[in-house]
mmCIF file of C-alpha atoms in Angstrom:
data_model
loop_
_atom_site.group_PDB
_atom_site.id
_atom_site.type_symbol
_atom_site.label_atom_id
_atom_site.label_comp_id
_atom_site.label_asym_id
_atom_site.label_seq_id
_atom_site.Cartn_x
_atom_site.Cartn_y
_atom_site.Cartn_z
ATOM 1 C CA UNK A 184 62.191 7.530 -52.258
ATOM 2 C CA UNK A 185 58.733 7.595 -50.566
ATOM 3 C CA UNK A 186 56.509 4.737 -51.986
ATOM 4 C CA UNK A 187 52.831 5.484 -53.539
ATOM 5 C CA UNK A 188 50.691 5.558 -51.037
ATOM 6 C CA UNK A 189 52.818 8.422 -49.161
ATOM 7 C CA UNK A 190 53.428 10.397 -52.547
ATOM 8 C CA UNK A 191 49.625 10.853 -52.360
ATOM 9 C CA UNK A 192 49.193 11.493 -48.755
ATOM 10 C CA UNK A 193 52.184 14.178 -49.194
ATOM 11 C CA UNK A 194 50.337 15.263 -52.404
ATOM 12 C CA UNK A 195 46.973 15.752 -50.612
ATOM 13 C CA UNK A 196 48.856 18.001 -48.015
ATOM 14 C CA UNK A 197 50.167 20.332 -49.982
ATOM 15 C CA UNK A 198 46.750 20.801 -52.015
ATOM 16 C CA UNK A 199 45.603 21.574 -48.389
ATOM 17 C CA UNK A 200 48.151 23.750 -47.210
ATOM 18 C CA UNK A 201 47.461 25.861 -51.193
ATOM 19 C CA UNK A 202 43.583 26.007 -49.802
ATOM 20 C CA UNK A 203 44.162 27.428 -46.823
ATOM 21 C CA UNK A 204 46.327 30.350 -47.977
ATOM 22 C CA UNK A 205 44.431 31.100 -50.809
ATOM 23 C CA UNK A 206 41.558 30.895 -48.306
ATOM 24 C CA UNK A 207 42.778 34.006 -46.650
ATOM 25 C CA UNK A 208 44.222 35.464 -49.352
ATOM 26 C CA UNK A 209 40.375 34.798 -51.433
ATOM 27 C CA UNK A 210 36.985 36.455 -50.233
ATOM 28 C CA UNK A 211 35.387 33.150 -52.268
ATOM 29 C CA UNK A 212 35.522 29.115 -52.682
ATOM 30 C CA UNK A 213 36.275 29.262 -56.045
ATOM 31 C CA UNK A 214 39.497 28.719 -55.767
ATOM 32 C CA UNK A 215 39.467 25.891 -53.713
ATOM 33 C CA UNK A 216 37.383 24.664 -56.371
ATOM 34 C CA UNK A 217 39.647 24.384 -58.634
ATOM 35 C CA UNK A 218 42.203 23.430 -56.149
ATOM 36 C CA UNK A 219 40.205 20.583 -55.842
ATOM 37 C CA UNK A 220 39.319 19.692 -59.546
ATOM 38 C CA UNK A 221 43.445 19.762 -60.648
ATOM 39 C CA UNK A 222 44.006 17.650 -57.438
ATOM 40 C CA UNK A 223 41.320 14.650 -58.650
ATOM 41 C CA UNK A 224 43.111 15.430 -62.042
ATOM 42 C CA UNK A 225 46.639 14.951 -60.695
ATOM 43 C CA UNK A 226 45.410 12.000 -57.774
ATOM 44 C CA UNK A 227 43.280 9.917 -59.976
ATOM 45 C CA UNK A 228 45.069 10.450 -63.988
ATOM 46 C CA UNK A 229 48.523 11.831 -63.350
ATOM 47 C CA UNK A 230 50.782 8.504 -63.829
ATOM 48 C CA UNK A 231 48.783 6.242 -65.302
ATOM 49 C CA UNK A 232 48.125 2.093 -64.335
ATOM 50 C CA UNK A 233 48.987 1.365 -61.163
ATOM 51 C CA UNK A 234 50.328 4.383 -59.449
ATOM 52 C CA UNK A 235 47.142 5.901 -60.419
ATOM 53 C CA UNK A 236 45.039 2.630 -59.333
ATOM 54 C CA UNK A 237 47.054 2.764 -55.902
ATOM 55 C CA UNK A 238 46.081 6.547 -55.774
ATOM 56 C CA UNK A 239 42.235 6.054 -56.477
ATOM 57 C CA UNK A 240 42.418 2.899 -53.718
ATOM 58 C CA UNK A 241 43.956 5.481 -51.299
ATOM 59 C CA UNK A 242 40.857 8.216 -51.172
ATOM 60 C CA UNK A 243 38.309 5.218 -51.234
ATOM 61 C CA UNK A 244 39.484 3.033 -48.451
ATOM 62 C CA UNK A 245 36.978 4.674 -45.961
ATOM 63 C CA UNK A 246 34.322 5.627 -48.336
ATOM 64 C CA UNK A 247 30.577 4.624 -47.560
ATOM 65 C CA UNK A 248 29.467 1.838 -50.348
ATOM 66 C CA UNK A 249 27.531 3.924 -53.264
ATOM 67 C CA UNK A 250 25.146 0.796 -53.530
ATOM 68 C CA UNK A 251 23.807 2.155 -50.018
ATOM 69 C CA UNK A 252 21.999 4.777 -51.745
ATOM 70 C CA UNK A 253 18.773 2.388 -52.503
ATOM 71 C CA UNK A 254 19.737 0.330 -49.368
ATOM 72 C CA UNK A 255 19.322 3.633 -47.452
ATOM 73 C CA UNK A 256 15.602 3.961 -46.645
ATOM 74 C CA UNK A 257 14.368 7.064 -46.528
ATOM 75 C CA UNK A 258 12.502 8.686 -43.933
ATOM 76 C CA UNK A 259 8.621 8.867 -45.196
ATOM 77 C CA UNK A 260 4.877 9.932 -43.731
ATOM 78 C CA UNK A 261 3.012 7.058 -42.273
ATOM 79 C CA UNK A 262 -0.962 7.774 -44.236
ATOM 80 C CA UNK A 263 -4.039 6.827 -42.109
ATOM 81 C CA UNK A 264 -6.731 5.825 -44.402
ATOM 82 C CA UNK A 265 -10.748 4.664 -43.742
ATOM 83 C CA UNK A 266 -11.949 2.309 -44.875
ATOM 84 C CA UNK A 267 -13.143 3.745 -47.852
ATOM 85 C CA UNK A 268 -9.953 4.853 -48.787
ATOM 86 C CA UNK A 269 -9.981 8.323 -47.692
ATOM 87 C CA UNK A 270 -6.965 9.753 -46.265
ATOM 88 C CA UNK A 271 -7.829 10.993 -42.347
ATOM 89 C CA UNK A 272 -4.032 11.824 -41.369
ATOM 90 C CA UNK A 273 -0.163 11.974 -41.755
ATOM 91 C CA UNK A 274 1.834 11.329 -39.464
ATOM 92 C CA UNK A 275 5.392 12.465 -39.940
ATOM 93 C CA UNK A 276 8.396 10.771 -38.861
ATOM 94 C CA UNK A 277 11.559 12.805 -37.121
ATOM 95 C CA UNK A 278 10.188 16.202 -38.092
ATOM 96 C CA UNK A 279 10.198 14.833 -41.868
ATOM 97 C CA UNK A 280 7.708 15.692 -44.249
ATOM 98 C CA UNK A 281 8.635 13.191 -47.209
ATOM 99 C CA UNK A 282 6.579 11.149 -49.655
ATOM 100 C CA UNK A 283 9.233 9.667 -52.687
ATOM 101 C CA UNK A 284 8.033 9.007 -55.853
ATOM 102 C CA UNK A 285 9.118 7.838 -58.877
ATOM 103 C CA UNK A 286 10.332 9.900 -61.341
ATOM 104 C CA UNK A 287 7.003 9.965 -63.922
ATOM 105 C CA UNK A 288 5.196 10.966 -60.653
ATOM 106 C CA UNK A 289 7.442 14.466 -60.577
ATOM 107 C CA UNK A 290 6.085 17.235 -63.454
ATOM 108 C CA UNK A 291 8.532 17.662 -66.478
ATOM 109 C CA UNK A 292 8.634 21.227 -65.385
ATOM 110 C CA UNK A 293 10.030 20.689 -62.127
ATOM 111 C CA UNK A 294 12.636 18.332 -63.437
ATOM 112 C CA UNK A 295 13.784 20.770 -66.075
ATOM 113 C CA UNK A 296 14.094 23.873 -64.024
ATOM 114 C CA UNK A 297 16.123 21.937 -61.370
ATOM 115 C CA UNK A 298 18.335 20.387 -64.316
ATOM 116 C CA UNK A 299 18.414 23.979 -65.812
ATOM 117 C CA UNK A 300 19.821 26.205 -62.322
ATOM 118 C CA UNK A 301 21.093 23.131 -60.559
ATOM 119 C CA UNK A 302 23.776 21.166 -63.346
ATOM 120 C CA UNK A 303 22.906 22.136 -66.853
ATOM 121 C CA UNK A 304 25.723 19.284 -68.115
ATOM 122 C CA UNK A 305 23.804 17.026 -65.944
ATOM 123 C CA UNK A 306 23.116 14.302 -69.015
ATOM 124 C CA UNK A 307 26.721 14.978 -70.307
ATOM 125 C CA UNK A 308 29.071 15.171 -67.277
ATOM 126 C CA UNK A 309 30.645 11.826 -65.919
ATOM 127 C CA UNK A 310 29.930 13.317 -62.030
ATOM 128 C CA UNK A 311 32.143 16.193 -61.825
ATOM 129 C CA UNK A 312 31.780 18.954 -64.250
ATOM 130 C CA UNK A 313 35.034 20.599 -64.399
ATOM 131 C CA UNK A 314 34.283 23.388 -67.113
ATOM 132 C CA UNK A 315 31.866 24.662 -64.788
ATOM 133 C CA UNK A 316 34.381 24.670 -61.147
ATOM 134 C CA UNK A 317 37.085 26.231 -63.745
ATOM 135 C CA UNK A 318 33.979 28.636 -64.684
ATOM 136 C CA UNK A 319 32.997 29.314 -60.976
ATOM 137 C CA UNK A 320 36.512 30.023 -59.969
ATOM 138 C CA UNK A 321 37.043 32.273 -62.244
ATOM 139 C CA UNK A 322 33.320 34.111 -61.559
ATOM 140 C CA UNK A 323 34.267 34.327 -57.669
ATOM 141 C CA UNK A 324 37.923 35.311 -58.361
ATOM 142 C CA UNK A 325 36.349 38.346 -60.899
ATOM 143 C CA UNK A 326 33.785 39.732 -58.397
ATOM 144 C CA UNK A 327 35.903 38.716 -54.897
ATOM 145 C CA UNK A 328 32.713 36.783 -53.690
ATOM 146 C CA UNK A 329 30.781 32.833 -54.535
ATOM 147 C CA UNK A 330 29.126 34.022 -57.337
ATOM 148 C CA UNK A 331 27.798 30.716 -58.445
ATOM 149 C CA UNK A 332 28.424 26.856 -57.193
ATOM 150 C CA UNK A 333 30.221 24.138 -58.494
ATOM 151 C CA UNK A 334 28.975 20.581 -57.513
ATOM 152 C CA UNK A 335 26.671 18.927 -59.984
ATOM 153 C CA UNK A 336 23.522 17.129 -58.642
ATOM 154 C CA UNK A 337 25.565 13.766 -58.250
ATOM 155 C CA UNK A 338 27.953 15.433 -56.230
ATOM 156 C CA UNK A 339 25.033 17.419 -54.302
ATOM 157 C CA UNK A 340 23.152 13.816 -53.903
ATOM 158 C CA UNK A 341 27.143 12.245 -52.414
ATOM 159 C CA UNK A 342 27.114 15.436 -49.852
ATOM 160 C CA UNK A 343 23.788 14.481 -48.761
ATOM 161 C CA UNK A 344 23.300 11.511 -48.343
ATOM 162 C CA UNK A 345 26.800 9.832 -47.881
ATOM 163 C CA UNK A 346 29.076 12.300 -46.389
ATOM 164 C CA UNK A 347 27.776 15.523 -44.731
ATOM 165 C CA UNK A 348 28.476 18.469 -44.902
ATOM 166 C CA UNK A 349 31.850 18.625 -43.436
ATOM 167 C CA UNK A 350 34.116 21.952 -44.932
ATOM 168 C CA UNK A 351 37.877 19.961 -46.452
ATOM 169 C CA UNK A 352 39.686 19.321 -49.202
ATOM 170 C CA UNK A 353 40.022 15.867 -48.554
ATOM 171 C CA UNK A 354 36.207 15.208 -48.314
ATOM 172 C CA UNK A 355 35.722 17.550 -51.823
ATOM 173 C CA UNK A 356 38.163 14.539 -53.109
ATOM 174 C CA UNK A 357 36.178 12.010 -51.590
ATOM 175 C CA UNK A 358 32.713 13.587 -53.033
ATOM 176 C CA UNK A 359 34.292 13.692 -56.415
ATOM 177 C CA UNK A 360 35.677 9.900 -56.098
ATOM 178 C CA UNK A 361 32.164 8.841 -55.191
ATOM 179 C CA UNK A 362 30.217 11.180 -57.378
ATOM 180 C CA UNK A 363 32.476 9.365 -60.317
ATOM 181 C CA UNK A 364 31.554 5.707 -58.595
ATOM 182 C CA UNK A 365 27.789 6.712 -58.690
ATOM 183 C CA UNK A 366 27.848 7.739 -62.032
ATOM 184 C CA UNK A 367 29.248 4.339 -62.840
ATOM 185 C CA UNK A 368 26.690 2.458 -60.503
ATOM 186 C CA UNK A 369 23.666 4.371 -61.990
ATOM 187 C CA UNK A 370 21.744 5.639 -64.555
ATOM 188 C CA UNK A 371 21.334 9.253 -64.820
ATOM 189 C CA UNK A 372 17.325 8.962 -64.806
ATOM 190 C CA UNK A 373 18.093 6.732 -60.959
ATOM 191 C CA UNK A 374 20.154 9.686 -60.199
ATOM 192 C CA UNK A 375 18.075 12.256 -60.886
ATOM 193 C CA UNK A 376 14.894 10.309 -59.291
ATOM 194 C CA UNK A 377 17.414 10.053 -55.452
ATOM 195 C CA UNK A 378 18.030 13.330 -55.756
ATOM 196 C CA UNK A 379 14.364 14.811 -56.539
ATOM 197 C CA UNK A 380 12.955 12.301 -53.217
ATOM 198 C CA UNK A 381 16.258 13.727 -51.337
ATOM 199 C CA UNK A 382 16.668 17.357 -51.445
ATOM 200 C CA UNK A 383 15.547 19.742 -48.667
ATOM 201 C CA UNK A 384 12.657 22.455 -49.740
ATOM 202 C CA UNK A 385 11.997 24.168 -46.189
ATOM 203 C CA UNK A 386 9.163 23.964 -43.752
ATOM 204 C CA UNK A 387 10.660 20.095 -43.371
ATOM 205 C CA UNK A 388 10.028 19.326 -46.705
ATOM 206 C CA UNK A 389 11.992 16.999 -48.482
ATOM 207 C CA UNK A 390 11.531 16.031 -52.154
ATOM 208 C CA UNK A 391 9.577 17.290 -54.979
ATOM 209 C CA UNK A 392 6.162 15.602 -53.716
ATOM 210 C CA UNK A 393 6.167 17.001 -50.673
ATOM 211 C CA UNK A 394 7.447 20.474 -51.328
ATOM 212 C CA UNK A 395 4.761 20.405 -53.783
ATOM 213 C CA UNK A 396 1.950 19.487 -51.573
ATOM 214 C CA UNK A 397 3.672 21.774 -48.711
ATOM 215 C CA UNK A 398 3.244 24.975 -50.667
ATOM 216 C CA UNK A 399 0.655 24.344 -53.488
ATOM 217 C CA UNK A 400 -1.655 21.284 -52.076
ATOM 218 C CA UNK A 401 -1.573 19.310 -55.381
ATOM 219 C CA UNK A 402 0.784 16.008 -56.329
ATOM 220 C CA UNK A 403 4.364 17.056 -57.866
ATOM 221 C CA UNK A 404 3.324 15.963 -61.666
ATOM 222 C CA UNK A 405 0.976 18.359 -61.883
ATOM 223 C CA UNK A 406 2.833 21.842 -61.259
ATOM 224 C CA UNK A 407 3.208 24.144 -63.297
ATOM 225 C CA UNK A 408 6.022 25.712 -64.965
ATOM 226 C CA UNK A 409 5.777 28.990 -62.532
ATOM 227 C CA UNK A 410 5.228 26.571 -59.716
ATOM 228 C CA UNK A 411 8.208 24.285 -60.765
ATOM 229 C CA UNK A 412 10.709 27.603 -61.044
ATOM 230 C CA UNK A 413 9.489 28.596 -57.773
ATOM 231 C CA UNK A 414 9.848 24.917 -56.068
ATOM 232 C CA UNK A 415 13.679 24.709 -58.469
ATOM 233 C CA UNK A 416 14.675 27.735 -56.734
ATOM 234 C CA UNK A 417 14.235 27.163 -53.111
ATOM 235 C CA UNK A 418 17.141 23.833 -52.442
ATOM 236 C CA UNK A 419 19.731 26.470 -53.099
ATOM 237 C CA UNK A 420 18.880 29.039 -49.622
ATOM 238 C CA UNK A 421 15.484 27.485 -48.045
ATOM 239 C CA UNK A 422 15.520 29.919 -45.484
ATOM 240 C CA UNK A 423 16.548 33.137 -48.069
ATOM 241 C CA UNK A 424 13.911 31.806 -50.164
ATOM 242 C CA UNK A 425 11.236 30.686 -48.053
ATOM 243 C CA UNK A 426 7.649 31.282 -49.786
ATOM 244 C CA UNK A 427 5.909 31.742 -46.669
ATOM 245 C CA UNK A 428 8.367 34.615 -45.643
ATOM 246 C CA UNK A 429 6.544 37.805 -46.855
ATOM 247 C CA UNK A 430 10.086 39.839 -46.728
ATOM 248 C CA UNK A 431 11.270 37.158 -48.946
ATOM 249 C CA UNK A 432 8.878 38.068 -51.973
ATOM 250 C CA UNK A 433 11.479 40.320 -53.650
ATOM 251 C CA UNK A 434 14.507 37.464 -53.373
ATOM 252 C CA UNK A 435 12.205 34.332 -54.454
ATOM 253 C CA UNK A 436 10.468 35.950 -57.473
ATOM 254 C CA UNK A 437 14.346 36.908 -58.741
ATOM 255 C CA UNK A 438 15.180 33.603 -57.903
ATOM 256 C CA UNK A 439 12.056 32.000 -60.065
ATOM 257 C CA UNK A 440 13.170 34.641 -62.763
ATOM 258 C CA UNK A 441 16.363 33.143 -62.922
ATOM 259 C CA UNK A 442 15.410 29.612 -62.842
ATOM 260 C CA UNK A 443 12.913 30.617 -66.008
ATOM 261 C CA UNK A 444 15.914 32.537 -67.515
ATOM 262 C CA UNK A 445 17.981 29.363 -67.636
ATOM 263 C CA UNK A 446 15.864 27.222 -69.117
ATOM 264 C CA UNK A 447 15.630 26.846 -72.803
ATOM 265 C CA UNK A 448 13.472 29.529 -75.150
ATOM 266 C CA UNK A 449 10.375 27.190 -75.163
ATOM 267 C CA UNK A 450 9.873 27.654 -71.849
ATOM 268 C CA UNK A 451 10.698 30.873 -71.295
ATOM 269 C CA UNK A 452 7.982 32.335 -74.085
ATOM 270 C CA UNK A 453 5.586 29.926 -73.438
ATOM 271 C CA UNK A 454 2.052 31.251 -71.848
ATOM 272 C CA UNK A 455 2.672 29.726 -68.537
ATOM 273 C CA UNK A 456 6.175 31.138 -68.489
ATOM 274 C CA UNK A 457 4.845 34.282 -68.979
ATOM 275 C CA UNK A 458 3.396 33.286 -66.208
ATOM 276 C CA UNK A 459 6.406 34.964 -63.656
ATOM 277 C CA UNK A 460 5.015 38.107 -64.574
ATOM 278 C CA UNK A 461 2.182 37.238 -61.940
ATOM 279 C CA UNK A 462 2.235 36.987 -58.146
ATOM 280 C CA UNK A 463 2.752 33.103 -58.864
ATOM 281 C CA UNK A 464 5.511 32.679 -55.768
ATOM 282 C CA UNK A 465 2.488 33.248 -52.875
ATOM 283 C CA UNK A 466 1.295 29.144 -51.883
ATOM 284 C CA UNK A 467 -2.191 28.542 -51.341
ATOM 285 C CA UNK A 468 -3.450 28.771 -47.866
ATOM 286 C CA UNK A 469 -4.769 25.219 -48.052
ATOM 287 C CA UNK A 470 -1.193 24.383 -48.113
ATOM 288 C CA UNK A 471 -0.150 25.977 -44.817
ATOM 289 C CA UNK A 472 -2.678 24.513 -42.971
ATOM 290 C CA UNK A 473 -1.477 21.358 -44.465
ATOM 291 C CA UNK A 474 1.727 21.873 -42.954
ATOM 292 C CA UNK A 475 0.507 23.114 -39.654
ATOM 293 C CA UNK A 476 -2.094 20.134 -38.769
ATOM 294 C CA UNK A 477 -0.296 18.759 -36.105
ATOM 295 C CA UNK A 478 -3.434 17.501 -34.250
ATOM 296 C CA UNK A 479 -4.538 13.999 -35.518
ATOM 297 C CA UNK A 480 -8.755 13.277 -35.204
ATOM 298 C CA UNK A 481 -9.940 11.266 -32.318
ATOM 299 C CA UNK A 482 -9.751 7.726 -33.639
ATOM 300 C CA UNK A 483 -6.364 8.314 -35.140
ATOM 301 C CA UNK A 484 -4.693 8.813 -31.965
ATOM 302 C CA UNK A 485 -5.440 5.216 -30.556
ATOM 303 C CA UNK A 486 -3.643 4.027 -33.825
ATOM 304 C CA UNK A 487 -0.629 1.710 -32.182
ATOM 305 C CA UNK A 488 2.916 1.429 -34.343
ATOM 306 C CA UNK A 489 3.557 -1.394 -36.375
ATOM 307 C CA UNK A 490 3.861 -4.551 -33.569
ATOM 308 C CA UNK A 491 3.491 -2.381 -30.612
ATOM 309 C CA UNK A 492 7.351 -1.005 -30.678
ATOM 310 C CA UNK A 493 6.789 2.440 -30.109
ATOM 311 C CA UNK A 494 7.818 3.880 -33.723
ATOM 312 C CA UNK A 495 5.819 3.993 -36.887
ATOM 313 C CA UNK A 496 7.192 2.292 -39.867
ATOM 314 C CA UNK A 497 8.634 4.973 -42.690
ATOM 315 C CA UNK A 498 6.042 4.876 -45.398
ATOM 316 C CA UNK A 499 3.354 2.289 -44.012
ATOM 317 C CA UNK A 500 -0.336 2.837 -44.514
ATOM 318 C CA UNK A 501 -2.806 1.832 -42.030
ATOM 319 C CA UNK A 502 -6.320 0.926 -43.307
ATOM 320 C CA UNK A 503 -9.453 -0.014 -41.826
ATOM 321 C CA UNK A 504 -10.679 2.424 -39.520
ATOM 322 C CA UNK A 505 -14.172 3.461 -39.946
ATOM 323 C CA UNK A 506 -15.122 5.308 -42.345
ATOM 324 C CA UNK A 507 -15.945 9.024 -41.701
ATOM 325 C CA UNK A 508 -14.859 8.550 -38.244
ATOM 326 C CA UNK A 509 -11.832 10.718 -38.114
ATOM 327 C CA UNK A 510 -13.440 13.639 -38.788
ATOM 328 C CA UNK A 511 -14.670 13.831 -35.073
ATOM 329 C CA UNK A 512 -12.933 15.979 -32.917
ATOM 330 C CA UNK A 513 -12.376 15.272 -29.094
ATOM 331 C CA UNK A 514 -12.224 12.500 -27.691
ATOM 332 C CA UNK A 515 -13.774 9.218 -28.968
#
């Protein structure tokens, strides 16, 4: 009789060898959704005490530490400020556009619409939501295409930041083992704050704060709730809905529509909900050139990196420089 440790590996095989066939024999992940929510179910509960203990030990041998999600620092813009405070330039680290925030720096809006399209059960779920894989199986199964996803915004957070975006049942296991660790680890609000500083918006932007200032030139806590159901709807296809793409108008204002649609009635009826009835997806052209300032004034440029390595610190501010001064062009 095979011991624990190979009744799982043998186990996790045959849920494998189920996802590929029904891969060919599905036009949709759905199933392997659910493939993958009665495997946790049968890996991690099925048995009980130990065998399940010796299970749970097997997917999490090789898993990155959860706690590394605050150790992991974040790529950010390094500001150049004047003396005076005033901000002459950004400079932008790896072809990152990121400033994080805290969480009562990102609007209320923004924060419900991405709740509302992204993991409605996100303050009830324990890290996997399996009423809605079970409901997104059954969606894709009905219509022979991915109607809808599946992971909930711990599990999108996991994907992102700990394990990539590698295609296999055995990392969906793994996502789901560390989503349920995080969920532990965390509070929902610390959650919810990595994931808003995390996600990718297009046009490098990553996070709410700089998606915000990328296509609307103002701070995250003050969008609206057009602007948030715009900005909620992007994470899910940058490229498909990319503001800036005029053949995308049609696809990002039914996008916002359904972001408004899923939110509760409140929003919805309220005056600045209305508000979708307007040509409210088009960003600012303040914005763009924002975005496209690639140039940094005269004095900026003789700037040196933090103790003359080469690199700029994530996230450091350099004052001092005089003020007014890098508003010159040319040289110095």
């Amino acid at each position: 009789m095979p011991d624990k440790r190979e009744f799982a590996r043998r186990a996790a095989v045959r849920v494998l060898t189920i996802a590929r066939i029904s891969r060919h024999r599905r036009n949709g992940r759905g199933i392997r959704f659910l493939i993958v929510a009665l495997s946790v179910l049968s890996l991690l509960a099925v048995g009980g005490g130990a065998e399940a203990y010796d299970r749970y030990q097997y997917y999490t041998r090789d898993l990155p530490d959860p706690q590394s999600l605050t150790a992991k620092e974040l790529a950010q813009a390094t500001k150049i400020y004047d003396r005076n405070g005033t901000l002459l330039y950004v400079k932008h680290t790896s072809g990152v556009i990121r400033t994080v925030v805290p969480l009562s720096a990102i609007s209320s809006h923004l924060i419900e619409a991405t709740i509302a399209i992204e993991d409605r059960q996100f303050y009830t779920h324990n890290g996997i939501d399996f009423r809605r894989i079970i409901g997104a199986a059954i969606a894709d199964l009905t219509h022979q295409r991915v109607e809808q996803g599946a992971s909930t915004i711990t599990q999108q957070l996991v994907k992102s930041v700990l394990l990539g975006n590698e295609q296999s049942i055995d990392r969906k296991i793994k996502e789901a083992v560390l989503a349920l660790e995080i969920e532990r680890r965390y509070s929902k609000n610390e959650i919810l704050t990595l994931y808003l500083n995390q996600i990718f918006f297009g046009h490098q932007a990553y996070g709410a704060e700089a998606a915000a200032q990328t296509y609307f030139a103002k701070p995250a806590k003050n969008l609206d709730i057009a602007e948030a159901a715009m900005l909620a709807g992007i994470p899910n296809a940058p490229s498909e809905f990319d503001p800036y793409n005029a053949e995308a108008a049609i696809a990002i204002r039914h996008r916002q529509e359904l972001v408004l649609d899923a939110q509760p009635a409140r929003v919805r009826h309220s005056p600045q909900g209305a508000a979708r009835l307007q040509e409210r997806h088009r960003p600012g052209g303040r914005a763009r050139a924002l975005v496209c300032r690639l140039r940094p004034p005269g004095p900026v440029r003789h700037v040196r990196p933090w103790g003359g390595r080469g690199r700029w610190p994530s996230g450091h501010h350099h004052p001092g420089l005089p003020a007014g001064e890098g508003r010159r062009g040319g040289r110095p």
